[in-house]
Amino acid sequence: MATIANLTAKSDGTMDGTLTTLNVTAPISIIPNARKAKDSEPDFRVVSRKNGFELGAGWNRFSQNTGAEYVSVSLSAPEFGTIYGNIANAPGDDPSKKVIIWNPPA
């Protein structure tokens, strides 16, 4: 597992940060989906802060082992294809610092 983004959570539920892979460095925002009308729709939208394009989505999930809530994300762009990951607390004691951890295909 690799960290592919560093994020800062804000009081309004958004998270801003930078997506970084070997070929891409992009400022992103993860925004709560205020228009969610069905359970199948994402809880979050992932957008580029550079141009406003949507890069992906996120869904609230619960761990089967611990019951802890987390956000599962899917990101897609021509530069890197599709990436699946989870948002987790960053190392350290600051609860506003988050990371996206890449889940490589099995």
Short mmCIF file of N, CA, C and O in Angstrom, two decimals:
data_model
loop_
_atom_site.label_atom_id
_atom_site.label_comp_id
_atom_site.label_asym_id
_atom_site.label_seq_id
_atom_site.Cartn_x
_atom_site.Cartn_y
_atom_site.Cartn_z
N MET A 1 0.84 -1.17 0.00
CA MET A 1 0.00 0.00 0.00
C MET A 1 0.89 1.24 0.00
O MET A 1 1.90 1.28 0.67
N ALA A 2 0.47 2.23 -0.77
CA ALA A 2 1.24 3.46 -0.88
C ALA A 2 0.33 4.66 -0.67
O ALA A 2 -0.84 4.65 -1.08
N THR A 3 0.86 5.70 -0.07
CA THR A 3 0.14 6.95 0.07
C THR A 3 0.22 7.70 -1.24
O THR A 3 1.31 7.93 -1.77
N ILE A 4 -0.94 8.08 -1.79
CA ILE A 4 -0.95 8.79 -3.07
C ILE A 4 -1.52 10.20 -2.94
O ILE A 4 -1.55 10.94 -3.92
N ALA A 5 -1.98 10.59 -1.74
CA ALA A 5 -2.47 11.95 -1.54
C ALA A 5 -2.37 12.32 -0.08
O ALA A 5 -2.55 11.48 0.80
N ASN A 6 -2.06 13.58 0.16
CA ASN A 6 -2.10 14.16 1.49
C ASN A 6 -3.22 15.18 1.49
O ASN A 6 -3.33 16.00 0.57
N LEU A 7 -4.07 15.12 2.52
CA LEU A 7 -5.27 15.95 2.58
C LEU A 7 -5.38 16.64 3.92
O LEU A 7 -4.87 16.15 4.93
N THR A 8 -6.11 17.74 3.92
CA THR A 8 -6.47 18.44 5.16
C THR A 8 -7.99 18.53 5.20
O THR A 8 -8.61 19.08 4.28
N ALA A 9 -8.59 17.98 6.26
CA ALA A 9 -10.04 18.02 6.43
C ALA A 9 -10.44 19.38 6.98
O ALA A 9 -9.78 19.93 7.87
N LYS A 10 -11.53 19.93 6.43
CA LYS A 10 -12.05 21.22 6.87
C LYS A 10 -13.35 21.01 7.65
O LYS A 10 -13.97 19.95 7.57
N SER A 11 -13.76 22.02 8.37
CA SER A 11 -14.94 21.92 9.23
C SER A 11 -16.23 21.72 8.43
O SER A 11 -17.21 21.20 8.96
N ASP A 12 -16.25 22.09 7.14
CA ASP A 12 -17.45 21.91 6.32
C ASP A 12 -17.54 20.53 5.68
O ASP A 12 -18.45 20.26 4.89
N GLY A 13 -16.61 19.63 6.00
CA GLY A 13 -16.62 18.27 5.47
C GLY A 13 -15.79 18.07 4.22
O GLY A 13 -15.61 16.94 3.78
N THR A 14 -15.27 19.15 3.61
CA THR A 14 -14.41 19.00 2.45
C THR A 14 -13.00 18.64 2.89
O THR A 14 -12.61 18.85 4.04
N MET A 15 -12.25 18.08 1.96
CA MET A 15 -10.84 17.78 2.18
C MET A 15 -10.07 18.30 0.98
O MET A 15 -10.44 18.00 -0.16
N ASP A 16 -9.04 19.09 1.23
CA ASP A 16 -8.19 19.62 0.17
C ASP A 16 -6.80 19.04 0.31
O ASP A 16 -6.32 18.82 1.42
N GLY A 17 -6.13 18.81 -0.83
CA GLY A 17 -4.78 18.29 -0.77
C GLY A 17 -4.20 18.11 -2.14
O GLY A 17 -4.65 18.71 -3.12
N THR A 18 -3.20 17.24 -2.21
CA THR A 18 -2.47 16.99 -3.45
C THR A 18 -2.40 15.50 -3.72
O THR A 18 -1.94 14.73 -2.88
N LEU A 19 -2.86 15.12 -4.93
CA LEU A 19 -2.71 13.76 -5.43
C LEU A 19 -1.34 13.67 -6.08
O LEU A 19 -1.01 14.50 -6.93
N THR A 20 -0.54 12.70 -5.68
CA THR A 20 0.81 12.57 -6.22
C THR A 20 1.10 11.12 -6.57
O THR A 20 1.04 10.24 -5.72
N THR A 21 1.39 10.88 -7.86
CA THR A 21 1.86 9.58 -8.33
C THR A 21 3.21 9.81 -8.99
O THR A 21 3.73 10.92 -8.98
N LEU A 22 3.77 8.78 -9.61
CA LEU A 22 5.06 8.96 -10.29
C LEU A 22 4.96 9.96 -11.44
O LEU A 22 5.92 10.66 -11.74
N ASN A 23 3.79 10.03 -12.09
CA ASN A 23 3.64 10.90 -13.26
C ASN A 23 2.74 12.10 -13.05
O ASN A 23 2.68 12.97 -13.92
N VAL A 24 2.00 12.15 -11.95
CA VAL A 24 0.99 13.19 -11.76
C VAL A 24 1.15 13.85 -10.40
O VAL A 24 1.34 13.17 -9.40
N THR A 25 1.07 15.17 -10.38
CA THR A 25 0.94 15.94 -9.15
C THR A 25 -0.18 16.93 -9.40
O THR A 25 -0.07 17.78 -10.28
N ALA A 26 -1.29 16.77 -8.66
CA ALA A 26 -2.47 17.59 -8.94
C ALA A 26 -3.16 18.00 -7.64
O ALA A 26 -3.38 17.16 -6.75
N PRO A 27 -3.53 19.28 -7.53
CA PRO A 27 -4.32 19.71 -6.37
C PRO A 27 -5.75 19.20 -6.51
O PRO A 27 -6.36 19.31 -7.57
N ILE A 28 -6.27 18.59 -5.44
CA ILE A 28 -7.62 18.03 -5.47
C ILE A 28 -8.44 18.50 -4.28
O ILE A 28 -7.89 18.93 -3.26
N SER A 29 -9.75 18.41 -4.43
CA SER A 29 -10.69 18.62 -3.33
C SER A 29 -11.65 17.44 -3.31
O SER A 29 -12.07 16.95 -4.36
N ILE A 30 -11.98 17.00 -2.12
CA ILE A 30 -12.98 15.96 -1.94
C ILE A 30 -14.15 16.64 -1.23
O ILE A 30 -14.00 17.14 -0.12
N ILE A 31 -15.27 16.70 -1.95
CA ILE A 31 -16.40 17.52 -1.53
C ILE A 31 -17.61 16.64 -1.23
O ILE A 31 -17.96 15.78 -2.05
N PRO A 32 -18.28 16.85 -0.08
CA PRO A 32 -19.50 16.09 0.18
C PRO A 32 -20.52 16.29 -0.94
O PRO A 32 -20.68 17.40 -1.45
N ASN A 33 -21.18 15.21 -1.32
CA ASN A 33 -22.17 15.25 -2.40
C ASN A 33 -23.51 15.71 -1.82
O ASN A 33 -24.31 14.89 -1.37
N ALA A 34 -23.77 17.01 -1.87
CA ALA A 34 -25.00 17.57 -1.32
C ALA A 34 -26.22 17.17 -2.12
O ALA A 34 -27.35 17.27 -1.64
N ARG A 35 -26.04 16.69 -3.35
CA ARG A 35 -27.17 16.31 -4.21
C ARG A 35 -27.48 14.82 -4.18
O ARG A 35 -28.27 14.33 -4.98
N LYS A 36 -26.88 14.09 -3.26
CA LYS A 36 -27.09 12.64 -3.20
C LYS A 36 -28.57 12.35 -2.97
O LYS A 36 -29.16 12.80 -1.99
N ALA A 37 -29.18 11.59 -3.90
CA ALA A 37 -30.60 11.28 -3.82
C ALA A 37 -30.86 9.78 -3.61
O ALA A 37 -31.94 9.40 -3.19
N LYS A 38 -29.86 8.93 -3.92
CA LYS A 38 -30.02 7.48 -3.79
C LYS A 38 -28.80 6.91 -3.09
O LYS A 38 -27.71 7.47 -3.15
N ASP A 39 -28.96 5.74 -2.48
CA ASP A 39 -27.85 5.08 -1.79
C ASP A 39 -26.72 4.73 -2.74
O ASP A 39 -25.56 4.67 -2.33
N SER A 40 -27.04 4.49 -4.01
CA SER A 40 -26.02 4.09 -4.98
C SER A 40 -25.13 5.26 -5.42
O SER A 40 -24.07 5.04 -6.00
N GLU A 41 -25.55 6.48 -5.17
CA GLU A 41 -24.76 7.65 -5.55
C GLU A 41 -23.64 7.87 -4.53
O GLU A 41 -23.78 7.51 -3.36
N PRO A 42 -22.53 8.46 -4.98
CA PRO A 42 -21.40 8.65 -4.07
C PRO A 42 -21.70 9.67 -2.97
O PRO A 42 -22.51 10.58 -3.14
N ASP A 43 -21.00 9.49 -1.84
CA ASP A 43 -21.11 10.44 -0.73
C ASP A 43 -20.21 11.65 -0.95
O ASP A 43 -20.44 12.70 -0.35
N PHE A 44 -19.19 11.50 -1.80
CA PHE A 44 -18.23 12.58 -2.08
C PHE A 44 -17.94 12.64 -3.57
O PHE A 44 -18.00 11.63 -4.27
N ARG A 45 -17.56 13.81 -4.04
CA ARG A 45 -17.04 14.02 -5.39
C ARG A 45 -15.59 14.45 -5.25
O ARG A 45 -15.25 15.25 -4.37
N VAL A 46 -14.73 13.91 -6.10
CA VAL A 46 -13.32 14.30 -6.12
C VAL A 46 -13.11 15.16 -7.36
O VAL A 46 -13.38 14.72 -8.48
N VAL A 47 -12.65 16.40 -7.15
CA VAL A 47 -12.48 17.33 -8.26
C VAL A 47 -11.07 17.91 -8.26
O VAL A 47 -10.41 18.02 -7.22
N SER A 48 -10.62 18.28 -9.45
CA SER A 48 -9.35 18.97 -9.62
C SER A 48 -9.53 20.41 -9.20
O SER A 48 -10.43 21.09 -9.68
N ARG A 49 -8.67 20.91 -8.32
CA ARG A 49 -8.72 22.33 -7.95
C ARG A 49 -8.11 23.19 -9.04
O ARG A 49 -8.31 24.39 -9.07
N LYS A 50 -7.40 22.58 -9.98
CA LYS A 50 -6.78 23.33 -11.07
C LYS A 50 -7.81 23.74 -12.13
O LYS A 50 -7.80 24.87 -12.61
N ASN A 51 -8.72 22.80 -12.50
CA ASN A 51 -9.65 23.10 -13.58
C ASN A 51 -11.10 22.75 -13.27
O ASN A 51 -11.97 22.94 -14.10
N GLY A 52 -11.38 22.21 -12.09
CA GLY A 52 -12.74 21.89 -11.69
C GLY A 52 -13.29 20.59 -12.23
O GLY A 52 -14.43 20.23 -11.95
N PHE A 53 -12.49 19.85 -13.02
CA PHE A 53 -12.96 18.58 -13.58
C PHE A 53 -13.12 17.54 -12.47
O PHE A 53 -12.31 17.47 -11.55
N GLU A 54 -14.15 16.71 -12.63
CA GLU A 54 -14.35 15.63 -11.68
C GLU A 54 -13.42 14.48 -12.00
O GLU A 54 -13.36 14.01 -13.13
N LEU A 55 -12.68 14.01 -10.98
CA LEU A 55 -11.72 12.92 -11.14
C LEU A 55 -12.21 11.61 -10.55
O LEU A 55 -11.64 10.56 -10.82
N GLY A 56 -13.23 11.70 -9.70
CA GLY A 56 -13.67 10.47 -9.06
C GLY A 56 -14.74 10.73 -8.02
O GLY A 56 -15.36 11.79 -7.98
N ALA A 57 -14.92 9.73 -7.17
CA ALA A 57 -15.98 9.77 -6.18
C ALA A 57 -15.55 8.99 -4.94
O ALA A 57 -14.59 8.22 -4.98
N GLY A 58 -16.29 9.20 -3.86
CA GLY A 58 -16.01 8.49 -2.61
C GLY A 58 -17.28 8.04 -1.94
O GLY A 58 -18.33 8.69 -2.07
N TRP A 59 -17.20 6.91 -1.23
CA TRP A 59 -18.33 6.34 -0.54
C TRP A 59 -17.97 6.07 0.91
O TRP A 59 -16.90 5.53 1.20
N ASN A 60 -18.87 6.41 1.82
CA ASN A 60 -18.69 6.06 3.23
C ASN A 60 -18.84 4.56 3.37
O ASN A 60 -19.77 3.96 2.83
N ARG A 61 -17.92 3.95 4.08
CA ARG A 61 -17.93 2.50 4.32
C ARG A 61 -17.64 2.23 5.80
O ARG A 61 -17.17 3.11 6.52
N PHE A 62 -17.89 1.00 6.21
CA PHE A 62 -17.59 0.57 7.57
C PHE A 62 -16.71 -0.67 7.53
O PHE A 62 -16.98 -1.60 6.77
N SER A 63 -15.66 -0.69 8.34
CA SER A 63 -14.75 -1.82 8.41
C SER A 63 -15.48 -3.05 8.94
O SER A 63 -16.20 -2.96 9.94
N GLN A 64 -15.28 -4.18 8.26
CA GLN A 64 -15.89 -5.43 8.72
C GLN A 64 -15.24 -5.91 10.01
O GLN A 64 -15.87 -6.57 10.82
N ASN A 65 -13.96 -5.56 10.21
CA ASN A 65 -13.24 -6.02 11.40
C ASN A 65 -13.53 -5.18 12.63
O ASN A 65 -13.74 -5.72 13.71
N THR A 66 -13.50 -3.85 12.47
CA THR A 66 -13.60 -2.97 13.63
C THR A 66 -14.89 -2.16 13.68
O THR A 66 -15.22 -1.61 14.72
N GLY A 67 -15.59 -2.08 12.56
CA GLY A 67 -16.79 -1.26 12.51
C GLY A 67 -16.50 0.22 12.31
O GLY A 67 -17.41 1.04 12.25
N ALA A 68 -15.22 0.58 12.20
CA ALA A 68 -14.84 1.98 12.03
C ALA A 68 -15.26 2.48 10.65
O ALA A 68 -15.20 1.75 9.67
N GLU A 69 -15.69 3.73 10.59
CA GLU A 69 -16.09 4.33 9.32
C GLU A 69 -14.87 4.87 8.59
O GLU A 69 -13.93 5.37 9.20
N TYR A 70 -14.88 4.73 7.26
CA TYR A 70 -13.83 5.28 6.41
C TYR A 70 -14.44 5.65 5.07
O TYR A 70 -15.61 5.36 4.82
N VAL A 71 -13.67 6.30 4.21
CA VAL A 71 -14.14 6.67 2.87
C VAL A 71 -13.33 5.90 1.85
O VAL A 71 -12.10 5.91 1.88
N SER A 72 -14.03 5.19 0.96
CA SER A 72 -13.42 4.47 -0.15
C SER A 72 -13.53 5.37 -1.38
O SER A 72 -14.61 5.92 -1.64
N VAL A 73 -12.43 5.55 -2.12
CA VAL A 73 -12.45 6.43 -3.29
C VAL A 73 -12.04 5.70 -4.55
O VAL A 73 -11.30 4.72 -4.52
N SER A 74 -12.56 6.20 -5.67
CA SER A 74 -12.19 5.74 -7.00
C SER A 74 -11.82 6.99 -7.78
O SER A 74 -12.60 7.94 -7.84
N LEU A 75 -10.61 6.99 -8.37
CA LEU A 75 -10.11 8.13 -9.14
C LEU A 75 -9.79 7.66 -10.54
O LEU A 75 -9.20 6.59 -10.72
N SER A 76 -10.16 8.45 -11.55
CA SER A 76 -9.87 8.08 -12.94
C SER A 76 -9.44 9.29 -13.74
O SER A 76 -10.02 10.36 -13.62
N ALA A 77 -8.42 9.08 -14.55
CA ALA A 77 -7.94 10.11 -15.48
C ALA A 77 -7.09 9.42 -16.53
O ALA A 77 -6.49 8.37 -16.26
N PRO A 78 -7.00 9.98 -17.74
CA PRO A 78 -6.19 9.35 -18.79
C PRO A 78 -4.72 9.18 -18.39
O PRO A 78 -4.07 8.23 -18.83
N GLU A 79 -4.21 10.06 -17.55
CA GLU A 79 -2.81 10.00 -17.15
C GLU A 79 -2.46 8.79 -16.30
O GLU A 79 -1.33 8.32 -16.31
N PHE A 80 -3.45 8.28 -15.54
CA PHE A 80 -3.12 7.18 -14.64
C PHE A 80 -4.16 6.05 -14.64
O PHE A 80 -4.04 5.10 -13.88
N GLY A 81 -5.18 6.12 -15.46
CA GLY A 81 -6.21 5.07 -15.48
C GLY A 81 -7.11 5.20 -14.28
O GLY A 81 -7.50 6.29 -13.90
N THR A 82 -7.45 4.08 -13.66
CA THR A 82 -8.32 4.09 -12.48
C THR A 82 -7.53 3.63 -11.26
O THR A 82 -6.83 2.63 -11.31
N ILE A 83 -7.68 4.39 -10.20
CA ILE A 83 -7.02 4.08 -8.93
C ILE A 83 -8.10 3.94 -7.87
O ILE A 83 -9.02 4.76 -7.79
N TYR A 84 -8.00 2.90 -7.06
CA TYR A 84 -8.89 2.70 -5.92
C TYR A 84 -8.10 2.90 -4.65
O TYR A 84 -6.95 2.47 -4.55
N GLY A 85 -8.71 3.56 -3.68
CA GLY A 85 -8.01 3.79 -2.44
C GLY A 85 -8.97 4.05 -1.29
O GLY A 85 -10.20 4.06 -1.47
N ASN A 86 -8.40 4.27 -0.13
CA ASN A 86 -9.16 4.59 1.07
C ASN A 86 -8.57 5.82 1.72
O ASN A 86 -7.34 6.01 1.71
N ILE A 87 -9.43 6.63 2.30
CA ILE A 87 -8.95 7.79 3.06
C ILE A 87 -8.77 7.34 4.50
O ILE A 87 -9.66 6.72 5.09
N ALA A 88 -7.60 7.65 5.05
CA ALA A 88 -7.26 7.26 6.41
C ALA A 88 -6.62 8.44 7.13
O ALA A 88 -6.21 9.42 6.49
N ASN A 89 -6.53 8.35 8.44
CA ASN A 89 -5.82 9.38 9.20
C ASN A 89 -4.34 9.32 8.86
O ASN A 89 -3.77 8.24 8.73
N ALA A 90 -3.74 10.48 8.72
CA ALA A 90 -2.31 10.56 8.47
C ALA A 90 -1.56 10.23 9.76
O ALA A 90 -2.12 10.37 10.85
N PRO A 91 -0.32 9.77 9.64
CA PRO A 91 0.46 9.54 10.84
C PRO A 91 0.57 10.82 11.67
O PRO A 91 0.64 11.91 11.13
N GLY A 92 0.57 10.67 12.98
CA GLY A 92 0.66 11.82 13.87
C GLY A 92 -0.63 12.01 14.65
O GLY A 92 -1.55 11.20 14.58
N ASP A 93 -0.69 13.11 15.36
CA ASP A 93 -1.81 13.36 16.27
C ASP A 93 -2.82 14.36 15.77
O ASP A 93 -3.75 14.72 16.48
N ASP A 94 -2.69 14.86 14.52
CA ASP A 94 -3.59 15.88 14.00
C ASP A 94 -4.76 15.21 13.27
O ASP A 94 -4.59 14.67 12.18
N PRO A 95 -5.97 15.24 13.85
CA PRO A 95 -7.11 14.56 13.21
C PRO A 95 -7.56 15.20 11.90
O PRO A 95 -8.30 14.59 11.15
N SER A 96 -7.11 16.41 11.61
CA SER A 96 -7.49 17.05 10.35
C SER A 96 -6.60 16.61 9.18
O SER A 96 -6.93 16.87 8.03
N LYS A 97 -5.50 15.92 9.46
CA LYS A 97 -4.60 15.45 8.41
C LYS A 97 -5.00 14.04 7.98
O LYS A 97 -5.11 13.13 8.80
N LYS A 98 -5.24 13.89 6.68
CA LYS A 98 -5.67 12.61 6.11
C LYS A 98 -4.76 12.23 4.95
O LYS A 98 -4.04 13.06 4.42
N VAL A 99 -4.83 10.98 4.54
CA VAL A 99 -4.10 10.49 3.37
C VAL A 99 -5.02 9.57 2.57
O VAL A 99 -5.97 9.01 3.10
N ILE A 100 -4.74 9.46 1.27
CA ILE A 100 -5.38 8.42 0.47
C ILE A 100 -4.35 7.32 0.29
O ILE A 100 -3.23 7.57 -0.15
N ILE A 101 -4.73 6.11 0.68
CA ILE A 101 -3.87 4.94 0.55
C ILE A 101 -4.35 4.15 -0.64
O ILE A 101 -5.52 3.76 -0.72
N TRP A 102 -3.45 3.91 -1.59
CA TRP A 102 -3.75 3.19 -2.83
C TRP A 102 -3.97 1.72 -2.51
O TRP A 102 -3.20 1.09 -1.77
N ASN A 103 -5.01 1.14 -3.11
CA ASN A 103 -5.28 -0.29 -3.02
C ASN A 103 -4.99 -0.91 -4.37
O ASN A 103 -5.80 -0.84 -5.28
N PRO A 104 -3.79 -1.51 -4.55
CA PRO A 104 -3.46 -2.09 -5.85
C PRO A 104 -4.39 -3.26 -6.17
O PRO A 104 -4.90 -3.91 -5.27
N PRO A 105 -4.63 -3.49 -7.46
CA PRO A 105 -5.47 -4.63 -7.85
C PRO A 105 -4.89 -5.95 -7.33
O PRO A 105 -3.68 -6.12 -7.30
N ALA A 106 -5.77 -6.84 -6.95
CA ALA A 106 -5.31 -8.13 -6.41
C ALA A 106 -4.79 -9.03 -7.49
O ALA A 106 -5.07 -8.97 -8.61
#
